mmCIF file of C-alpha atoms in Angstrom:
data_model
loop_
_atom_site.group_PDB
_atom_site.id
_atom_site.type_symbol
_atom_site.label_atom_id
_atom_site.label_comp_id
_atom_site.label_asym_id
_atom_site.label_seq_id
_atom_site.Cartn_x
_atom_site.Cartn_y
_atom_site.Cartn_z
ATOM 1 C CA MET A 58 -40.382 94.297 194.698
ATOM 2 C CA THR A 59 -42.556 92.218 192.350
ATOM 3 C CA GLU A 60 -44.744 95.242 191.579
ATOM 4 C CA GLU A 61 -41.663 97.287 190.733
ATOM 5 C CA ILE A 62 -40.364 94.542 188.436
ATOM 6 C CA ALA A 63 -43.794 94.143 186.872
ATOM 7 C CA LEU A 64 -43.811 97.839 185.976
ATOM 8 C CA ALA A 65 -40.289 97.590 184.581
ATOM 9 C CA LEU A 66 -41.229 94.548 182.515
ATOM 10 C CA ALA A 67 -44.370 96.268 181.263
ATOM 11 C CA ASP A 68 -42.287 99.225 180.081
ATOM 12 C CA VAL A 69 -39.962 96.906 178.179
ATOM 13 C CA ALA A 70 -42.864 94.887 176.780
ATOM 14 C CA ALA A 71 -44.495 98.049 175.451
ATOM 15 C CA SER A 72 -41.312 99.345 173.822
ATOM 16 C CA THR A 73 -40.815 99.595 170.078
ATOM 17 C CA GLU A 74 -37.445 97.843 170.156
ATOM 18 C CA PRO A 75 -36.952 94.997 167.635
ATOM 19 C CA LEU A 76 -38.558 91.811 168.868
ATOM 20 C CA ALA A 77 -35.351 89.923 169.669
ATOM 21 C CA ALA A 78 -33.838 92.892 171.517
ATOM 22 C CA ARG A 79 -37.067 93.387 173.455
ATOM 23 C CA ALA A 80 -37.145 89.698 174.420
ATOM 24 C CA GLU A 81 -33.565 89.801 175.693
ATOM 25 C CA ALA A 82 -34.307 92.956 177.701
ATOM 26 C CA LEU A 83 -37.278 91.178 179.272
ATOM 27 C CA LEU A 84 -35.043 88.294 180.356
ATOM 28 C CA VAL A 85 -32.545 90.720 181.882
ATOM 29 C CA ALA A 86 -35.311 92.460 183.836
ATOM 30 C CA LEU A 87 -36.878 89.155 184.858
ATOM 31 C CA ARG A 88 -33.595 87.998 186.379
ATOM 32 C CA ARG A 89 -33.909 90.693 189.034
ATOM 33 C CA THR A 90 -36.805 88.860 190.667
ATOM 34 C CA VAL A 91 -36.629 85.295 189.276
ATOM 35 C CA PRO A 92 -33.019 84.120 189.732
ATOM 36 C CA PHE A 93 -31.572 81.865 187.048
ATOM 37 C CA ASP A 94 -28.269 80.758 185.553
ATOM 38 C CA GLY A 95 -29.596 80.541 182.011
ATOM 39 C CA ALA A 96 -32.778 81.431 180.181
ATOM 40 C CA TRP A 97 -34.436 80.711 176.852
ATOM 41 C CA VAL A 98 -37.490 82.246 175.235
ATOM 42 C CA ALA A 99 -38.780 80.960 171.924
ATOM 43 C CA LEU A 100 -41.664 81.522 169.561
ATOM 44 C CA ALA A 101 -44.056 78.715 168.789
ATOM 45 C CA ASP A 102 -44.470 77.733 165.167
ATOM 46 C CA PRO A 103 -48.003 78.906 164.268
ATOM 47 C CA MET A 104 -48.591 75.613 162.463
ATOM 48 C CA GLY A 105 -47.637 73.626 165.566
ATOM 49 C CA CYS A 106 -44.235 72.379 164.350
ATOM 50 C CA GLY A 107 -42.007 73.321 167.263
ATOM 51 C CA TYR A 108 -40.194 76.419 168.488
ATOM 52 C CA SER A 109 -37.623 78.881 167.191
ATOM 53 C CA SER A 110 -35.247 80.629 169.579
ATOM 54 C CA LEU A 111 -35.902 84.317 170.095
ATOM 55 C CA ALA A 112 -33.553 85.303 172.922
ATOM 56 C CA SER A 113 -31.430 83.648 175.580
ATOM 57 C CA ILE A 114 -29.005 84.314 178.415
ATOM 58 C CA ALA A 115 -25.908 82.210 179.214
ATOM 59 C CA LEU A 116 -26.702 79.382 176.790
ATOM 60 C CA ASP A 117 -24.124 78.255 174.238
ATOM 61 C CA ASP A 118 -24.815 77.639 170.555
ATOM 62 C CA ARG A 119 -25.018 73.868 170.953
ATOM 63 C CA THR A 120 -27.648 74.174 173.669
ATOM 64 C CA LEU A 121 -29.657 76.692 171.654
ATOM 65 C CA ALA A 122 -29.573 74.455 168.595
ATOM 66 C CA HIS A 123 -30.996 71.585 170.645
ATOM 67 C CA LEU A 124 -33.675 73.732 172.295
ATOM 68 C CA SER A 125 -34.880 74.903 168.876
ATOM 69 C CA GLY A 126 -35.093 71.362 167.527
ATOM 70 C CA PRO A 127 -37.826 68.728 167.390
ATOM 71 C CA VAL A 128 -36.570 66.846 170.465
ATOM 72 C CA MET A 129 -37.174 69.851 172.707
ATOM 73 C CA ALA A 130 -40.652 70.378 171.249
ATOM 74 C CA HIS A 131 -41.425 66.715 171.921
ATOM 75 C CA ASP A 132 -40.119 66.892 175.481
ATOM 76 C CA ILE A 133 -42.137 70.034 176.210
ATOM 77 C CA GLU A 134 -45.249 68.179 175.088
ATOM 78 C CA VAL A 135 -44.407 65.052 177.097
ATOM 79 C CA ALA A 136 -43.751 67.134 180.229
ATOM 80 C CA GLY A 137 -47.043 68.950 179.761
ATOM 81 C CA THR A 138 -45.517 72.426 179.839
ATOM 82 C CA ASP A 139 -47.153 73.352 176.534
ATOM 83 C CA ARG A 140 -50.504 73.848 178.272
ATOM 84 C CA VAL A 141 -52.131 76.720 180.097
ATOM 85 C CA ARG A 142 -50.756 76.105 183.577
ATOM 86 C CA PRO A 143 -48.370 77.605 186.160
ATOM 87 C CA PRO A 144 -44.617 77.259 185.563
ATOM 88 C CA MET A 145 -43.362 73.685 185.958
ATOM 89 C CA SER A 146 -40.103 72.320 187.331
ATOM 90 C CA PRO A 147 -38.470 68.972 186.556
ATOM 91 C CA SER A 148 -39.191 68.137 190.195
ATOM 92 C CA ASP A 149 -42.904 68.279 189.333
ATOM 93 C CA LEU A 150 -42.632 65.476 186.797
ATOM 94 C CA PRO A 151 -43.912 61.999 187.720
ATOM 95 C CA PHE A 152 -40.677 60.552 186.329
ATOM 96 C CA PRO A 153 -36.961 61.474 186.485
ATOM 97 C CA ALA A 154 -36.057 64.423 184.276
ATOM 98 C CA ASP A 155 -33.192 62.507 182.683
ATOM 99 C CA GLU A 156 -35.752 60.275 180.998
ATOM 100 C CA LEU A 157 -36.300 63.242 178.697
ATOM 101 C CA GLN A 158 -33.694 63.389 175.961
ATOM 102 C CA THR A 159 -33.265 67.156 176.290
ATOM 103 C CA TRP A 160 -32.218 66.854 179.918
ATOM 104 C CA ALA A 161 -30.138 63.715 179.495
ATOM 105 C CA GLU A 162 -28.209 64.764 176.383
ATOM 106 C CA CYS A 163 -28.192 68.562 176.547
ATOM 107 C CA LEU A 164 -29.097 70.347 179.768
ATOM 108 C CA ILE A 165 -27.486 68.121 182.406
ATOM 109 C CA PRO A 166 -24.184 67.911 180.471
ATOM 110 C CA ALA A 167 -24.325 71.715 180.184
ATOM 111 C CA GLY A 168 -24.490 71.970 183.999
ATOM 112 C CA PHE A 169 -28.219 72.616 184.499
ATOM 113 C CA HIS A 170 -30.215 70.550 186.983
ATOM 114 C CA GLU A 171 -33.349 72.570 187.697
ATOM 115 C CA ALA A 172 -35.655 74.834 185.734
ATOM 116 C CA LEU A 173 -39.021 76.498 185.488
ATOM 117 C CA GLY A 174 -40.787 76.247 182.160
ATOM 118 C CA VAL A 175 -43.999 77.927 181.093
ATOM 119 C CA GLU A 176 -45.878 78.259 177.836
ATOM 120 C CA LEU A 177 -46.689 81.801 176.763
ATOM 121 C CA PHE A 178 -50.221 82.550 175.607
ATOM 122 C CA GLY A 179 -52.058 85.595 174.346
ATOM 123 C CA PRO A 180 -55.745 86.482 174.634
ATOM 124 C CA GLY A 181 -58.047 83.570 173.940
ATOM 125 C CA HIS A 182 -55.273 81.088 174.787
ATOM 126 C CA ARG A 183 -53.479 81.912 171.531
ATOM 127 C CA GLN A 184 -50.103 80.193 171.729
ATOM 128 C CA ILE A 185 -47.158 82.594 171.474
ATOM 129 C CA GLY A 186 -44.106 80.689 172.653
ATOM 130 C CA HIS A 187 -42.238 79.156 175.532
ATOM 131 C CA LEU A 188 -40.017 80.411 178.328
ATOM 132 C CA THR A 189 -37.670 78.374 180.479
ATOM 133 C CA VAL A 190 -35.262 79.593 183.140
ATOM 134 C CA TYR A 191 -32.489 77.179 184.136
ATOM 135 C CA SER A 192 -30.469 76.695 187.312
ATOM 136 C CA GLY A 193 -27.294 74.801 188.111
ATOM 137 C CA ASP A 194 -28.633 74.244 191.620
ATOM 138 C CA ARG A 195 -30.250 70.882 192.314
ATOM 139 C CA THR A 196 -32.724 72.434 194.763
ATOM 140 C CA PRO A 197 -36.231 72.813 193.268
ATOM 141 C CA PRO A 198 -37.506 76.387 192.793
ATOM 142 C CA THR A 199 -39.211 77.900 195.814
ATOM 143 C CA ASP A 200 -42.915 78.648 195.913
ATOM 144 C CA THR A 201 -42.064 82.349 195.920
ATOM 145 C CA THR A 202 -40.035 82.048 192.715
ATOM 146 C CA ARG A 203 -42.786 80.014 191.080
ATOM 147 C CA SER A 204 -45.497 82.505 191.997
ATOM 148 C CA ARG A 205 -43.406 85.472 190.837
ATOM 149 C CA LEU A 206 -42.813 83.928 187.414
ATOM 150 C CA ASP A 207 -46.451 82.922 187.151
ATOM 151 C CA ALA A 208 -47.574 86.488 187.908
ATOM 152 C CA LEU A 209 -45.200 87.974 185.332
ATOM 153 C CA THR A 210 -45.890 85.487 182.544
ATOM 154 C CA PRO A 211 -48.715 87.524 180.892
ATOM 155 C CA ILE A 212 -46.421 90.553 180.615
ATOM 156 C CA LEU A 213 -43.654 88.429 179.141
ATOM 157 C CA ALA A 214 -46.061 86.893 176.640
ATOM 158 C CA GLU A 215 -47.269 90.307 175.533
ATOM 159 C CA GLY A 216 -43.715 91.538 175.158
ATOM 160 C CA VAL A 217 -42.630 88.746 172.807
ATOM 161 C CA ASP A 218 -45.862 88.480 170.830
ATOM 162 C CA PRO A 219 -44.861 88.762 167.139
ATOM 163 C CA MET A 220 -48.462 89.478 166.169
ATOM 164 C CA ARG A 221 -48.401 92.927 167.777
ATOM 165 C CA SER A 222 -46.860 94.768 164.838
ATOM 166 C CA ALA A 223 -48.954 92.868 162.306
ATOM 167 C CA ILE A 224 -52.164 93.697 164.154
ATOM 168 C CA ALA A 225 -51.177 97.360 164.448
ATOM 169 C CA THR A 226 -50.407 97.510 160.712
ATOM 170 C CA ALA A 227 -53.641 95.766 159.794
ATOM 171 C CA ARG A 228 -55.678 98.236 161.818
ATOM 172 C CA LEU A 229 -54.347 101.033 159.621
ATOM 173 C CA VAL A 230 -56.437 99.651 156.762
ATOM 174 C CA GLU A 231 -59.683 101.584 156.737
ATOM 175 C CA HIS A 232 -62.801 99.454 157.306
ATOM 176 C CA ALA A 233 -60.744 96.253 157.600
ATOM 177 C CA VAL A 234 -62.661 93.540 159.452
ATOM 178 C CA ALA A 235 -60.766 90.390 158.459
ATOM 179 C CA GLY A 236 -57.061 89.754 158.370
ATOM 180 C CA VAL A 237 -54.479 87.014 157.983
ATOM 181 C CA ILE A 238 -50.729 86.577 157.781
ATOM 182 C CA VAL A 239 -49.444 84.561 154.847
ATOM 183 C CA ALA A 240 -46.251 82.817 155.946
ATOM 184 C CA GLY A 241 -43.323 82.080 153.678
ATOM 185 C CA ASP A 242 -44.582 78.531 153.128
ATOM 186 C CA ARG A 243 -48.044 79.917 152.195
ATOM 187 C CA ALA A 244 -49.548 78.897 155.521
ATOM 188 C CA VAL A 245 -52.461 81.210 156.373
ATOM 189 C CA ILE A 246 -52.679 82.451 159.973
ATOM 190 C CA ARG A 247 -55.689 84.499 161.049
ATOM 191 C CA LEU A 248 -54.909 87.769 162.808
ATOM 192 C CA PRO A 249 -56.287 87.877 166.361
ATOM 193 C CA GLY A 250 -59.194 90.289 166.696
ATOM 194 C CA PHE A 251 -60.223 89.920 163.046
ATOM 195 C CA VAL A 252 -62.971 87.725 161.628
ATOM 196 C CA ASP A 253 -62.704 85.026 158.961
ATOM 197 C CA ASP A 254 -63.432 85.955 155.365
ATOM 198 C CA PRO A 255 -63.701 83.917 152.123
ATOM 199 C CA LEU A 256 -61.175 86.248 150.493
ATOM 200 C CA LEU A 257 -58.507 85.226 152.991
ATOM 201 C CA VAL A 258 -58.894 81.465 153.289
ATOM 202 C CA PRO A 259 -56.092 79.138 152.109
ATOM 203 C CA GLY A 260 -56.048 78.990 148.315
ATOM 204 C CA SER A 261 -57.679 82.376 147.786
ATOM 205 C CA PRO A 262 -55.889 84.981 145.601
ATOM 206 C CA SER A 263 -54.839 87.025 148.617
ATOM 207 C CA SER A 264 -53.343 84.036 150.416
ATOM 208 C CA THR A 265 -51.434 82.676 147.431
ATOM 209 C CA ARG A 266 -50.008 85.985 146.228
ATOM 210 C CA PRO A 267 -49.227 88.069 149.332
ATOM 211 C CA ASP A 268 -47.210 90.531 147.225
ATOM 212 C CA GLU A 269 -50.247 91.700 145.230
ATOM 213 C CA PRO A 270 -53.467 93.453 146.289
ATOM 214 C CA CYS A 271 -56.684 91.502 146.267
ATOM 215 C CA THR A 272 -60.116 93.006 145.672
ATOM 216 C CA THR A 273 -63.685 91.841 145.653
ATOM 217 C CA ASN A 274 -66.524 92.881 143.377
ATOM 218 C CA GLY A 275 -69.233 91.053 145.308
ATOM 219 C CA PRO A 276 -72.311 93.189 146.061
ATOM 220 C CA SER A 277 -72.153 92.396 149.779
ATOM 221 C CA ARG A 278 -68.495 93.380 150.114
ATOM 222 C CA PRO A 279 -67.946 96.973 148.952
ATOM 223 C CA SER A 280 -64.579 97.245 150.707
ATOM 224 C CA SER A 281 -61.322 95.998 149.220
ATOM 225 C CA GLY A 282 -58.652 93.739 150.596
ATOM 226 C CA ARG A 283 -55.026 94.834 150.552
ATOM 227 C CA ALA A 284 -51.669 93.210 150.942
ATOM 228 C CA PHE A 285 -48.641 94.799 152.558
ATOM 229 C CA PRO A 286 -45.655 94.038 150.307
ATOM 230 C CA SER A 287 -43.270 95.507 152.853
ATOM 231 C CA ALA A 288 -44.191 92.841 155.409
ATOM 232 C CA PRO A 289 -41.914 89.809 155.050
ATOM 233 C CA THR A 290 -44.759 87.379 155.567
ATOM 234 C CA GLY A 291 -47.444 89.273 153.660
ATOM 235 C CA ALA A 292 -50.129 90.471 156.049
ATOM 236 C CA SER A 293 -53.449 90.757 154.227
ATOM 237 C CA CYS A 294 -56.692 92.411 155.218
ATOM 238 C CA ALA A 295 -60.172 92.568 153.831
#
């Protein structure tokens, strides 16, 4: 059964559907083998400032607003579920879950009493986001449920990785060896699989003006850097 679900999840993860639609489809497929009453998957802020909701099942707007806020990010850190580790349940905590503001003020009033949370990572432990499945049952998740979610986590992480399209676009640039994404607030995020380059560091022409091409005339760098004006965050390569 798990192998069948893994194949189904892999198909969804590899699809070209929009990211949010793909994430929701992954949750629907996951529910076939990891039972839950509600689910939330979010992307981690690349600058380490919390999470933004990507897709969910059976969670109301108030709950989603809380999960995307700073309190949830703080509670994830306090619980230790932001690390590379198997999925964690509130029953694994060394203190009552209602000592966390998210559980006391949001999840328990919404009817949830158990959960499994896991951080999503890409190659090289690159942080992608967070997934939590919630249950109204007070019984802790079984070992079978835990191991199933743990086994499927890499597929889920790959499926919601927002870097996939940026990396694919960057690889279309001939001879490109370095690449970054320039976020809306001018934060510079290096593309996985590409090296660092002086042209693409914070403050360089390519990182401050993502809507214009950047070039280099240095004798050791005959290739040119380019920006992609169609990308909302300005992916640049050199």
